[in-house]
């Protein structure tokens, strides 16, 4: 799970466009961007990702659109 | 989406126990705790919740186990 704390001025369409670029880029790094949650009022974005390691996930964001997350944590999913 | 930044010493079984209490408590506040993601190494927890408002979600955590999140954001889910 990564977190973009406050992406100034980002709209839902901007986030969707960036996510699309992630999906186009991720394959060569063995990464899968699964979902993201967006708070448009505050510019906050959470991205859930399957990746071999943090660095691979970061690389996809950097190459796809350059908006690297502020933090990233290795998590287990629970229901 | 809420975030517990660093819950000191929490184990996966502790998080599961707290989540179970959320599920037992949520009904009377119209809240649904859906999933959570846990980073045991850093004590970080993300909780995804459907709720009529932030206050209702906070109330469930407070009443169920007392571990209120450090922050909570209203988000839309996207794939």
Tab-separated table of N, CA and C in Angstrom:
chain	number	residue	atom	x	y	z
A	1	UNK	N	0.857	-1.183	0.000
A	1	UNK	CA	0.000	0.000	0.000
A	1	UNK	C	0.894	1.234	0.000
A	2	UNK	N	0.670	2.118	-0.987
A	2	UNK	CA	1.398	3.373	-0.934
A	2	UNK	C	0.426	4.512	-0.673
A	3	UNK	N	0.971	5.626	-0.211
A	3	UNK	CA	0.161	6.795	0.093
A	3	UNK	C	0.802	8.029	-0.519
A	4	UNK	N	-0.004	8.747	-1.292
A	4	UNK	CA	0.368	10.087	-1.755
A	4	UNK	C	-0.375	11.044	-0.823
A	5	UNK	N	0.359	11.746	-0.003
A	5	UNK	CA	-0.284	12.531	1.059
A	5	UNK	C	-1.174	13.637	0.523
A	6	UNK	N	-0.647	14.405	-0.387
A	6	UNK	CA	-1.411	15.557	-0.872
A	6	UNK	C	-0.905	15.953	-2.254
A	7	UNK	N	-1.602	15.467	-3.269
A	7	UNK	CA	-1.233	15.806	-4.642
A	7	UNK	C	-2.069	17.036	-5.017
A	8	UNK	N	-1.416	18.177	-5.045
A	8	UNK	CA	-2.148	19.446	-5.181
A	8	UNK	C	-2.910	19.524	-6.491
A	9	UNK	N	-4.187	19.837	-6.389
A	9	UNK	CA	-5.003	20.123	-7.564
A	9	UNK	C	-5.384	18.926	-8.411
A	10	UNK	N	-5.105	17.733	-7.940
A	10	UNK	CA	-5.396	16.561	-8.759
A	10	UNK	C	-6.904	16.280	-8.781
A	11	UNK	N	-7.415	15.986	-9.961
A	11	UNK	CA	-8.821	15.651	-10.146
A	11	UNK	C	-8.946	14.147	-10.373
A	12	UNK	N	-10.167	13.656	-10.258
A	12	UNK	CA	-10.393	12.225	-10.466
A	12	UNK	C	-9.884	11.783	-11.837
A	13	UNK	N	-10.083	12.626	-12.824
A	13	UNK	CA	-9.648	12.265	-14.176
A	13	UNK	C	-8.120	12.215	-14.270
A	14	UNK	N	-7.445	13.082	-13.523
A	14	UNK	CA	-5.974	13.053	-13.482
A	14	UNK	C	-5.488	11.745	-12.854
A	15	UNK	N	-6.115	11.380	-11.728
A	15	UNK	CA	-5.728	10.149	-11.036
A	15	UNK	C	-5.976	8.943	-11.941
A	16	UNK	N	-7.108	8.958	-12.631
A	16	UNK	CA	-7.429	7.847	-13.530
A	16	UNK	C	-6.409	7.761	-14.663
A	17	UNK	N	-6.005	8.901	-15.172
A	17	UNK	CA	-5.008	8.920	-16.241
A	17	UNK	C	-3.667	8.389	-15.778
A	18	UNK	N	-3.269	8.780	-14.573
A	18	UNK	CA	-2.000	8.301	-14.024
A	18	UNK	C	-2.067	6.799	-13.773
A	19	UNK	N	-3.210	6.339	-13.249
A	19	UNK	CA	-3.372	4.899	-12.979
A	19	UNK	C	-3.289	4.101	-14.293
A	20	UNK	N	-3.878	4.627	-15.331
A	20	UNK	CA	-3.826	3.953	-16.634
A	20	UNK	C	-2.369	3.802	-17.092
A	21	UNK	N	-1.579	4.813	-16.842
A	21	UNK	CA	-0.161	4.737	-17.217
A	21	UNK	C	0.578	3.696	-16.369
A	22	UNK	N	0.186	3.591	-15.087
A	22	UNK	CA	0.759	2.525	-14.248
A	22	UNK	C	0.470	1.157	-14.851
A	23	UNK	N	-0.779	0.973	-15.266
A	23	UNK	CA	-1.176	-0.331	-15.816
A	23	UNK	C	-0.422	-0.644	-17.108
A	24	UNK	N	-0.110	0.378	-17.853
A	24	UNK	CA	0.627	0.180	-19.109
A	24	UNK	C	2.102	-0.121	-18.855
A	25	UNK	N	2.611	0.324	-17.716
A	25	UNK	CA	4.047	0.249	-17.425
A	25	UNK	C	4.418	-0.955	-16.558
A	26	UNK	N	3.482	-1.421	-15.737
A	26	UNK	CA	3.789	-2.354	-14.657
A	26	UNK	C	4.320	-3.716	-15.114
A	27	UNK	N	3.889	-4.174	-16.282
A	27	UNK	CA	4.190	-5.544	-16.700
A	27	UNK	C	5.670	-5.871	-16.720
A	28	UNK	N	6.462	-4.958	-17.184
A	28	UNK	CA	7.885	-5.287	-17.319
A	28	UNK	C	8.621	-5.326	-15.997
A	29	UNK	N	7.952	-4.868	-14.921
A	29	UNK	CA	8.576	-4.925	-13.594
A	29	UNK	C	7.909	-5.950	-12.668
A	30	UNK	N	6.999	-6.753	-13.217
A	30	UNK	CA	6.343	-7.782	-12.415
A	30	UNK	C	5.411	-7.219	-11.358
A	31	UNK	N	4.871	-6.034	-11.633
A	31	UNK	CA	4.037	-5.315	-10.665
A	31	UNK	C	2.588	-5.323	-11.140
A	32	UNK	N	1.667	-5.319	-10.168
A	32	UNK	CA	0.244	-5.228	-10.504
A	32	UNK	C	-0.418	-4.179	-9.611
A	33	UNK	N	-0.754	-3.041	-10.200
A	33	UNK	CA	-1.525	-2.032	-9.467
A	33	UNK	C	-2.985	-2.472	-9.460
A	34	UNK	N	-3.529	-2.744	-8.276
A	34	UNK	CA	-4.814	-3.425	-8.157
A	34	UNK	C	-5.971	-2.436	-8.047
A	35	UNK	N	-5.901	-1.549	-7.070
A	35	UNK	CA	-6.948	-0.559	-6.841
A	35	UNK	C	-6.306	0.699	-6.285
A	36	UNK	N	-7.045	1.791	-6.378
A	36	UNK	CA	-6.615	2.960	-5.620
A	36	UNK	C	-7.837	3.655	-5.049
A	37	UNK	N	-7.617	4.368	-3.964
A	37	UNK	CA	-8.685	5.108	-3.281
A	37	UNK	C	-8.282	6.570	-3.256
A	38	UNK	N	-9.227	7.402	-3.635
A	38	UNK	CA	-8.901	8.798	-3.903
A	38	UNK	C	-9.812	9.721	-3.092
A	39	UNK	N	-9.193	10.643	-2.382
A	39	UNK	CA	-9.903	11.702	-1.672
A	39	UNK	C	-9.614	12.999	-2.430
A	40	UNK	N	-10.534	13.358	-3.296
A	40	UNK	CA	-10.289	14.517	-4.162
A	40	UNK	C	-10.214	15.812	-3.358
A	41	UNK	N	-10.988	15.895	-2.277
A	41	UNK	CA	-11.012	17.129	-1.481
A	41	UNK	C	-9.643	17.440	-0.878
A	42	UNK	N	-8.894	16.386	-0.565
A	42	UNK	CA	-7.609	16.574	0.110
A	42	UNK	C	-6.402	16.138	-0.720
A	43	UNK	N	-6.639	15.666	-1.934
A	43	UNK	CA	-5.525	15.247	-2.783
A	43	UNK	C	-4.832	13.984	-2.303
A	44	UNK	N	-5.506	13.231	-1.445
A	44	UNK	CA	-4.908	12.006	-0.893
A	44	UNK	C	-5.204	10.807	-1.795
A	45	UNK	N	-4.208	9.995	-2.040
A	45	UNK	CA	-4.389	8.785	-2.839
A	45	UNK	C	-3.696	7.606	-2.152
A	46	UNK	N	-4.419	6.484	-2.035
A	46	UNK	CA	-3.869	5.223	-1.557
A	46	UNK	C	-3.861	4.253	-2.733
A	47	UNK	N	-2.724	3.628	-3.000
A	47	UNK	CA	-2.625	2.651	-4.091
A	47	UNK	C	-2.286	1.277	-3.526
A	48	UNK	N	-3.114	0.284	-3.859
A	48	UNK	CA	-2.848	-1.096	-3.456
A	48	UNK	C	-2.181	-1.811	-4.629
A	49	UNK	N	-1.075	-2.445	-4.334
A	49	UNK	CA	-0.224	-2.975	-5.393
A	49	UNK	C	0.354	-4.324	-4.990
A	50	UNK	N	0.427	-5.237	-5.938
A	50	UNK	CA	1.208	-6.460	-5.756
A	50	UNK	C	2.525	-6.256	-6.479
A	51	UNK	N	3.613	-6.474	-5.763
A	51	UNK	CA	4.920	-6.240	-6.384
A	51	UNK	C	5.951	-7.142	-5.724
A	52	UNK	N	7.007	-7.492	-6.454
A	52	UNK	CA	8.056	-8.337	-5.865
A	52	UNK	C	8.773	-7.634	-4.719
A	53	UNK	N	8.804	-6.322	-4.733
A	53	UNK	CA	9.408	-5.542	-3.656
A	53	UNK	C	8.981	-4.076	-3.819
A	54	UNK	N	9.269	-3.280	-2.796
A	54	UNK	CA	8.866	-1.871	-2.830
A	54	UNK	C	9.472	-1.137	-4.023
A	55	UNK	N	10.742	-1.429	-4.287
A	55	UNK	CA	11.461	-0.692	-5.319
A	55	UNK	C	10.797	-0.854	-6.689
A	56	UNK	N	10.301	-2.058	-6.961
A	56	UNK	CA	9.651	-2.296	-8.253
A	56	UNK	C	8.373	-1.455	-8.369
A	57	UNK	N	7.608	-1.393	-7.281
A	57	UNK	CA	6.382	-0.586	-7.295
A	57	UNK	C	6.710	0.890	-7.494
A	58	UNK	N	7.736	1.356	-6.792
A	58	UNK	CA	8.144	2.767	-6.912
A	58	UNK	C	8.587	3.059	-8.348
A	59	UNK	N	9.309	2.124	-8.932
A	59	UNK	CA	9.826	2.308	-10.289
A	59	UNK	C	8.690	2.509	-11.298
A	60	UNK	N	7.609	1.746	-11.115
A	60	UNK	CA	6.472	1.882	-12.042
A	60	UNK	C	5.894	3.284	-11.968
A	61	UNK	N	5.626	3.778	-10.764
A	61	UNK	CA	5.093	5.143	-10.624
A	61	UNK	C	6.049	6.168	-11.251
A	62	UNK	N	7.338	5.986	-10.976
A	62	UNK	CA	8.307	6.972	-11.465
A	62	UNK	C	8.330	7.008	-12.987
A	63	UNK	N	8.337	5.812	-13.580
A	63	UNK	CA	8.445	5.757	-15.045
A	63	UNK	C	7.124	6.126	-15.722
A	64	UNK	N	6.005	5.737	-15.103
A	64	UNK	CA	4.702	5.923	-15.751
A	64	UNK	C	4.290	7.395	-15.781
A	65	UNK	N	4.479	8.087	-14.658
A	65	UNK	CA	3.995	9.481	-14.588
A	65	UNK	C	4.823	10.370	-13.659
A	66	UNK	N	5.760	9.787	-12.945
A	66	UNK	CA	6.662	10.589	-12.120
A	66	UNK	C	6.135	10.957	-10.750
A	67	UNK	N	4.864	10.630	-10.477
A	67	UNK	CA	4.295	10.960	-9.162
A	67	UNK	C	4.571	9.813	-8.195
A	68	UNK	N	5.726	9.880	-7.550
A	68	UNK	CA	6.138	8.838	-6.620
A	68	UNK	C	5.423	9.058	-5.283
A	69	UNK	N	4.996	7.977	-4.644
A	69	UNK	CA	4.273	8.075	-3.372
A	69	UNK	C	5.167	8.626	-2.262
A	70	UNK	N	4.540	9.196	-1.246
A	70	UNK	CA	5.275	9.709	-0.096
A	70	UNK	C	5.721	8.597	0.834
A	71	UNK	N	4.957	7.512	0.855
A	71	UNK	CA	5.355	6.378	1.686
A	71	UNK	C	4.796	5.106	1.078
A	72	UNK	N	5.379	4.003	1.463
A	72	UNK	CA	4.926	2.704	0.966
A	72	UNK	C	5.182	1.676	2.053
A	73	UNK	N	4.174	0.843	2.307
A	73	UNK	CA	4.279	-0.172	3.353
A	73	UNK	C	3.935	-1.548	2.792
A	74	UNK	N	4.683	-2.547	3.233
A	74	UNK	CA	4.378	-3.931	2.862
A	74	UNK	C	3.292	-4.437	3.797
A	75	UNK	N	2.161	-4.823	3.233
A	75	UNK	CA	1.005	-5.188	4.051
A	75	UNK	C	0.460	-6.562	3.677
A	76	UNK	N	-0.255	-7.153	4.631
A	76	UNK	CA	-1.098	-8.306	4.346
A	76	UNK	C	-2.536	-7.827	4.307
A	77	UNK	N	-3.339	-8.462	3.457
A	77	UNK	CA	-4.760	-8.078	3.349
A	77	UNK	C	-5.611	-9.007	4.201
A	78	UNK	N	-6.541	-8.428	4.927
A	78	UNK	CA	-7.378	-9.200	5.841
A	78	UNK	C	-8.831	-8.741	5.726
A	79	UNK	N	-9.746	-9.690	5.930
A	79	UNK	CA	-11.167	-9.328	5.908
A	79	UNK	C	-11.812	-9.761	7.212
B	1	UNK	N	-11.226	5.418	4.281
B	1	UNK	CA	-9.966	4.752	4.591
B	1	UNK	C	-9.373	5.415	5.825
B	2	UNK	N	-9.108	4.619	6.853
B	2	UNK	CA	-8.411	5.199	7.993
B	2	UNK	C	-7.015	4.606	8.093
B	3	UNK	N	-6.160	5.302	8.809
B	3	UNK	CA	-4.781	4.864	8.982
B	3	UNK	C	-4.399	4.950	10.453
B	4	UNK	N	-3.897	3.834	10.964
B	4	UNK	CA	-3.247	3.807	12.272
B	4	UNK	C	-1.752	3.826	11.966
B	5	UNK	N	-1.093	4.900	12.309
B	5	UNK	CA	0.294	5.085	11.864
B	5	UNK	C	1.250	4.054	12.449
B	6	UNK	N	1.161	3.872	13.752
B	6	UNK	CA	2.124	2.961	14.392
B	6	UNK	C	1.525	2.462	15.699
B	7	UNK	N	0.932	1.276	15.638
B	7	UNK	CA	0.363	0.679	16.837
B	7	UNK	C	1.443	-0.211	17.431
B	8	UNK	N	2.053	0.257	18.507
B	8	UNK	CA	3.240	-0.395	19.060
B	8	UNK	C	2.954	-1.829	19.481
B	9	UNK	N	3.773	-2.741	18.995
B	9	UNK	CA	3.740	-4.129	19.450
B	9	UNK	C	2.564	-4.955	18.989
B	10	UNK	N	1.761	-4.435	18.082
B	10	UNK	CA	0.572	-5.168	17.669
B	10	UNK	C	0.962	-6.328	16.748
B	11	UNK	N	0.359	-7.473	17.005
B	11	UNK	CA	0.582	-8.664	16.190
B	11	UNK	C	-0.632	-8.884	15.295
B	12	UNK	N	-0.461	-9.762	14.309
B	12	UNK	CA	-1.574	-10.045	13.396
B	12	UNK	C	-2.796	-10.536	14.160
B	13	UNK	N	-2.563	-11.329	15.202
B	13	UNK	CA	-3.694	-11.848	15.970
B	13	UNK	C	-4.391	-10.742	16.750
B	14	UNK	N	-3.636	-9.742	17.202
B	14	UNK	CA	-4.238	-8.591	17.895
B	14	UNK	C	-5.117	-7.803	16.924
B	15	UNK	N	-4.584	-7.563	15.730
B	15	UNK	CA	-5.348	-6.808	14.731
B	15	UNK	C	-6.622	-7.563	14.360
B	16	UNK	N	-6.486	-8.880	14.209
B	16	UNK	CA	-7.664	-9.679	13.858
B	16	UNK	C	-8.702	-9.623	14.967
B	17	UNK	N	-8.250	-9.657	16.206
B	17	UNK	CA	-9.171	-9.579	17.340
B	17	UNK	C	-9.895	-8.250	17.399
B	18	UNK	N	-9.156	-7.171	17.139
B	18	UNK	CA	-9.765	-5.841	17.137
B	18	UNK	C	-10.768	-5.716	15.986
B	19	UNK	N	-10.393	-6.256	14.826
B	19	UNK	CA	-11.293	-6.190	13.666
B	19	UNK	C	-12.589	-6.954	13.951
B	20	UNK	N	-12.462	-8.080	14.614
B	20	UNK	CA	-13.650	-8.874	14.969
B	20	UNK	C	-14.588	-8.051	15.852
B	21	UNK	N	-13.997	-7.290	16.766
B	21	UNK	CA	-14.827	-6.443	17.629
B	21	UNK	C	-15.492	-5.321	16.829
B	22	UNK	N	-14.785	-4.795	15.824
B	22	UNK	CA	-15.412	-3.806	14.936
B	22	UNK	C	-16.658	-4.412	14.269
B	23	UNK	N	-16.500	-5.629	13.776
B	23	UNK	CA	-17.601	-6.272	13.057
B	23	UNK	C	-18.798	-6.509	13.976
B	24	UNK	N	-18.509	-6.768	15.237
B	24	UNK	CA	-19.589	-7.003	16.200
B	24	UNK	C	-20.287	-5.703	16.597
B	25	UNK	N	-19.596	-4.585	16.474
B	25	UNK	CA	-20.090	-3.295	16.967
B	25	UNK	C	-20.729	-2.446	15.865
B	26	UNK	N	-20.290	-2.628	14.630
B	26	UNK	CA	-20.600	-1.699	13.548
B	26	UNK	C	-22.080	-1.564	13.198
B	27	UNK	N	-22.839	-2.638	13.401
B	27	UNK	CA	-24.212	-2.662	12.905
B	27	UNK	C	-25.072	-1.522	13.426
B	28	UNK	N	-24.938	-1.225	14.686
B	28	UNK	CA	-25.831	-0.214	15.263
B	28	UNK	C	-25.495	1.200	14.822
B	29	UNK	N	-24.352	1.371	14.149
B	29	UNK	CA	-23.976	2.696	13.647
B	29	UNK	C	-24.029	2.774	12.114
B	30	UNK	N	-24.543	1.741	11.472
B	30	UNK	CA	-24.671	1.760	10.021
B	30	UNK	C	-23.338	1.721	9.296
B	31	UNK	N	-22.357	1.111	9.941
B	31	UNK	CA	-20.982	1.094	9.428
B	31	UNK	C	-20.632	-0.318	8.974
B	32	UNK	N	-19.774	-0.409	7.953
B	32	UNK	CA	-19.299	-1.712	7.512
B	32	UNK	C	-17.782	-1.660	7.325
B	33	UNK	N	-17.059	-2.304	8.237
B	33	UNK	CA	-15.606	-2.443	8.075
B	33	UNK	C	-15.364	-3.559	7.057
B	34	UNK	N	-14.747	-3.212	5.933
B	34	UNK	CA	-14.689	-4.119	4.788
B	34	UNK	C	-13.410	-4.948	4.784
B	35	UNK	N	-12.280	-4.271	4.810
B	35	UNK	CA	-10.981	-4.943	4.792
B	35	UNK	C	-10.000	-4.103	5.581
B	36	UNK	N	-8.904	-4.732	5.978
B	36	UNK	CA	-7.796	-3.942	6.500
B	36	UNK	C	-6.485	-4.533	6.007
B	37	UNK	N	-5.498	-3.675	5.931
B	37	UNK	CA	-4.173	-4.064	5.470
B	37	UNK	C	-3.199	-3.762	6.594
B	38	UNK	N	-2.369	-4.730	6.898
B	38	UNK	CA	-1.557	-4.662	8.109
B	38	UNK	C	-0.080	-4.851	7.767
B	39	UNK	N	0.726	-3.940	8.259
B	39	UNK	CA	2.186	-4.042	8.169
B	39	UNK	C	2.682	-4.305	9.577
B	40	UNK	N	2.905	-5.574	9.879
B	40	UNK	CA	3.266	-5.953	11.247
B	40	UNK	C	4.628	-5.388	11.635
B	41	UNK	N	5.545	-5.300	10.677
B	41	UNK	CA	6.895	-4.816	10.988
B	41	UNK	C	6.874	-3.382	11.503
B	42	UNK	N	5.924	-2.603	11.028
B	42	UNK	CA	5.881	-1.184	11.394
B	42	UNK	C	4.644	-0.785	12.198
B	43	UNK	N	3.770	-1.738	12.487
B	43	UNK	CA	2.562	-1.424	13.260
B	43	UNK	C	1.565	-0.562	12.507
B	44	UNK	N	1.682	-0.524	11.198
B	44	UNK	CA	0.788	0.303	10.385
B	44	UNK	C	-0.462	-0.495	9.983
B	45	UNK	N	-1.617	0.122	10.114
B	45	UNK	CA	-2.871	-0.522	9.708
B	45	UNK	C	-3.707	0.459	8.894
B	46	UNK	N	-4.211	-0.005	7.753
B	46	UNK	CA	-5.170	0.732	6.928
B	46	UNK	C	-6.507	-0.004	7.001
B	47	UNK	N	-7.583	0.715	7.322
B	47	UNK	CA	-8.905	0.101	7.387
B	47	UNK	C	-9.818	0.733	6.343
B	48	UNK	N	-10.400	-0.102	5.493
B	48	UNK	CA	-11.369	0.363	4.502
B	48	UNK	C	-12.770	0.138	5.053
B	49	UNK	N	-13.559	1.174	5.041
B	49	UNK	CA	-14.843	1.163	5.737
B	49	UNK	C	-15.909	1.871	4.917
B	50	UNK	N	-17.109	1.322	4.926
B	50	UNK	CA	-18.270	2.058	4.412
B	50	UNK	C	-19.018	2.606	5.618
B	51	UNK	N	-19.275	3.904	5.609
B	51	UNK	CA	-19.922	4.517	6.765
B	51	UNK	C	-20.709	5.743	6.316
B	52	UNK	N	-21.765	6.082	7.044
B	52	UNK	CA	-22.543	7.269	6.681
B	52	UNK	C	-21.723	8.553	6.815
B	53	UNK	N	-20.738	8.538	7.677
B	53	UNK	CA	-19.845	9.700	7.840
B	53	UNK	C	-18.628	9.247	8.661
B	54	UNK	N	-17.624	10.111	8.726
B	54	UNK	CA	-16.390	9.769	9.446
B	54	UNK	C	-16.667	9.466	10.911
B	55	UNK	N	-17.530	10.280	11.520
B	55	UNK	CA	-17.779	10.163	12.963
B	55	UNK	C	-18.312	8.770	13.317
B	56	UNK	N	-19.176	8.230	12.462
B	56	UNK	CA	-19.739	6.905	12.739
B	56	UNK	C	-18.641	5.842	12.708
B	57	UNK	N	-17.739	5.960	11.740
B	57	UNK	CA	-16.634	4.996	11.653
B	57	UNK	C	-15.730	5.105	12.883
B	58	UNK	N	-15.435	6.329	13.284
B	58	UNK	CA	-14.587	6.550	14.463
B	58	UNK	C	-15.249	5.974	15.707
B	59	UNK	N	-16.551	6.168	15.815
B	59	UNK	CA	-17.289	5.689	16.982
B	59	UNK	C	-17.180	4.179	17.143
B	60	UNK	N	-17.241	3.472	16.009
B	60	UNK	CA	-17.139	2.007	16.075
B	60	UNK	C	-15.784	1.587	16.637
B	61	UNK	N	-14.704	2.147	16.126
B	61	UNK	CA	-13.371	1.816	16.648
B	61	UNK	C	-13.288	2.140	18.146
B	62	UNK	N	-13.801	3.306	18.508
B	62	UNK	CA	-13.676	3.730	19.903
B	62	UNK	C	-14.419	2.776	20.830
B	63	UNK	N	-15.622	2.415	20.416
B	63	UNK	CA	-16.440	1.562	21.282
B	63	UNK	C	-15.960	0.109	21.250
B	64	UNK	N	-15.507	-0.358	20.094
B	64	UNK	CA	-15.152	-1.775	19.951
B	64	UNK	C	-13.873	-2.120	20.708
B	65	UNK	N	-12.863	-1.268	20.589
B	65	UNK	CA	-11.570	-1.606	21.207
B	65	UNK	C	-10.769	-0.387	21.658
B	66	UNK	N	-11.228	0.798	21.298
B	66	UNK	CA	-10.562	2.002	21.782
B	66	UNK	C	-9.384	2.483	20.954
B	67	UNK	N	-8.988	1.686	19.967
B	67	UNK	CA	-7.852	2.084	19.121
B	67	UNK	C	-8.358	2.926	17.955
B	68	UNK	N	-8.459	4.223	18.198
B	68	UNK	CA	-8.961	5.144	17.180
B	68	UNK	C	-7.830	5.444	16.190
B	69	UNK	N	-8.178	5.540	14.909
B	69	UNK	CA	-7.177	5.793	13.870
B	69	UNK	C	-6.581	7.185	14.017
B	70	UNK	N	-5.365	7.348	13.479
B	70	UNK	CA	-4.708	8.654	13.505
B	70	UNK	C	-5.278	9.599	12.465
B	71	UNK	N	-5.793	9.034	11.374
B	71	UNK	CA	-6.411	9.880	10.352
B	71	UNK	C	-7.455	9.080	9.610
B	72	UNK	N	-8.353	9.796	8.971
B	72	UNK	CA	-9.399	9.131	8.203
B	72	UNK	C	-9.758	10.033	7.028
B	73	UNK	N	-9.851	9.417	5.841
B	73	UNK	CA	-10.157	10.172	4.637
B	73	UNK	C	-11.356	9.565	3.913
B	74	UNK	N	-12.208	10.425	3.402
B	74	UNK	CA	-13.334	9.969	2.574
B	74	UNK	C	-12.811	9.743	1.162
B	75	UNK	N	-12.935	8.522	0.687
B	75	UNK	CA	-12.343	8.168	-0.605
B	75	UNK	C	-13.361	7.521	-1.537
B	76	UNK	N	-13.062	7.577	-2.812
B	76	UNK	CA	-13.754	6.765	-3.811
B	76	UNK	C	-12.814	5.635	-4.209
B	77	UNK	N	-13.402	4.477	-4.525
B	77	UNK	CA	-12.592	3.325	-4.918
B	77	UNK	C	-12.536	3.217	-6.429
B	78	UNK	N	-11.352	2.956	-6.939
B	78	UNK	CA	-11.147	2.906	-8.387
B	78	UNK	C	-10.262	1.721	-8.747
B	79	UNK	N	-10.508	1.162	-9.923
B	79	UNK	CA	-9.661	0.047	-10.380
B	79	UNK	C	-9.078	0.400	-11.744
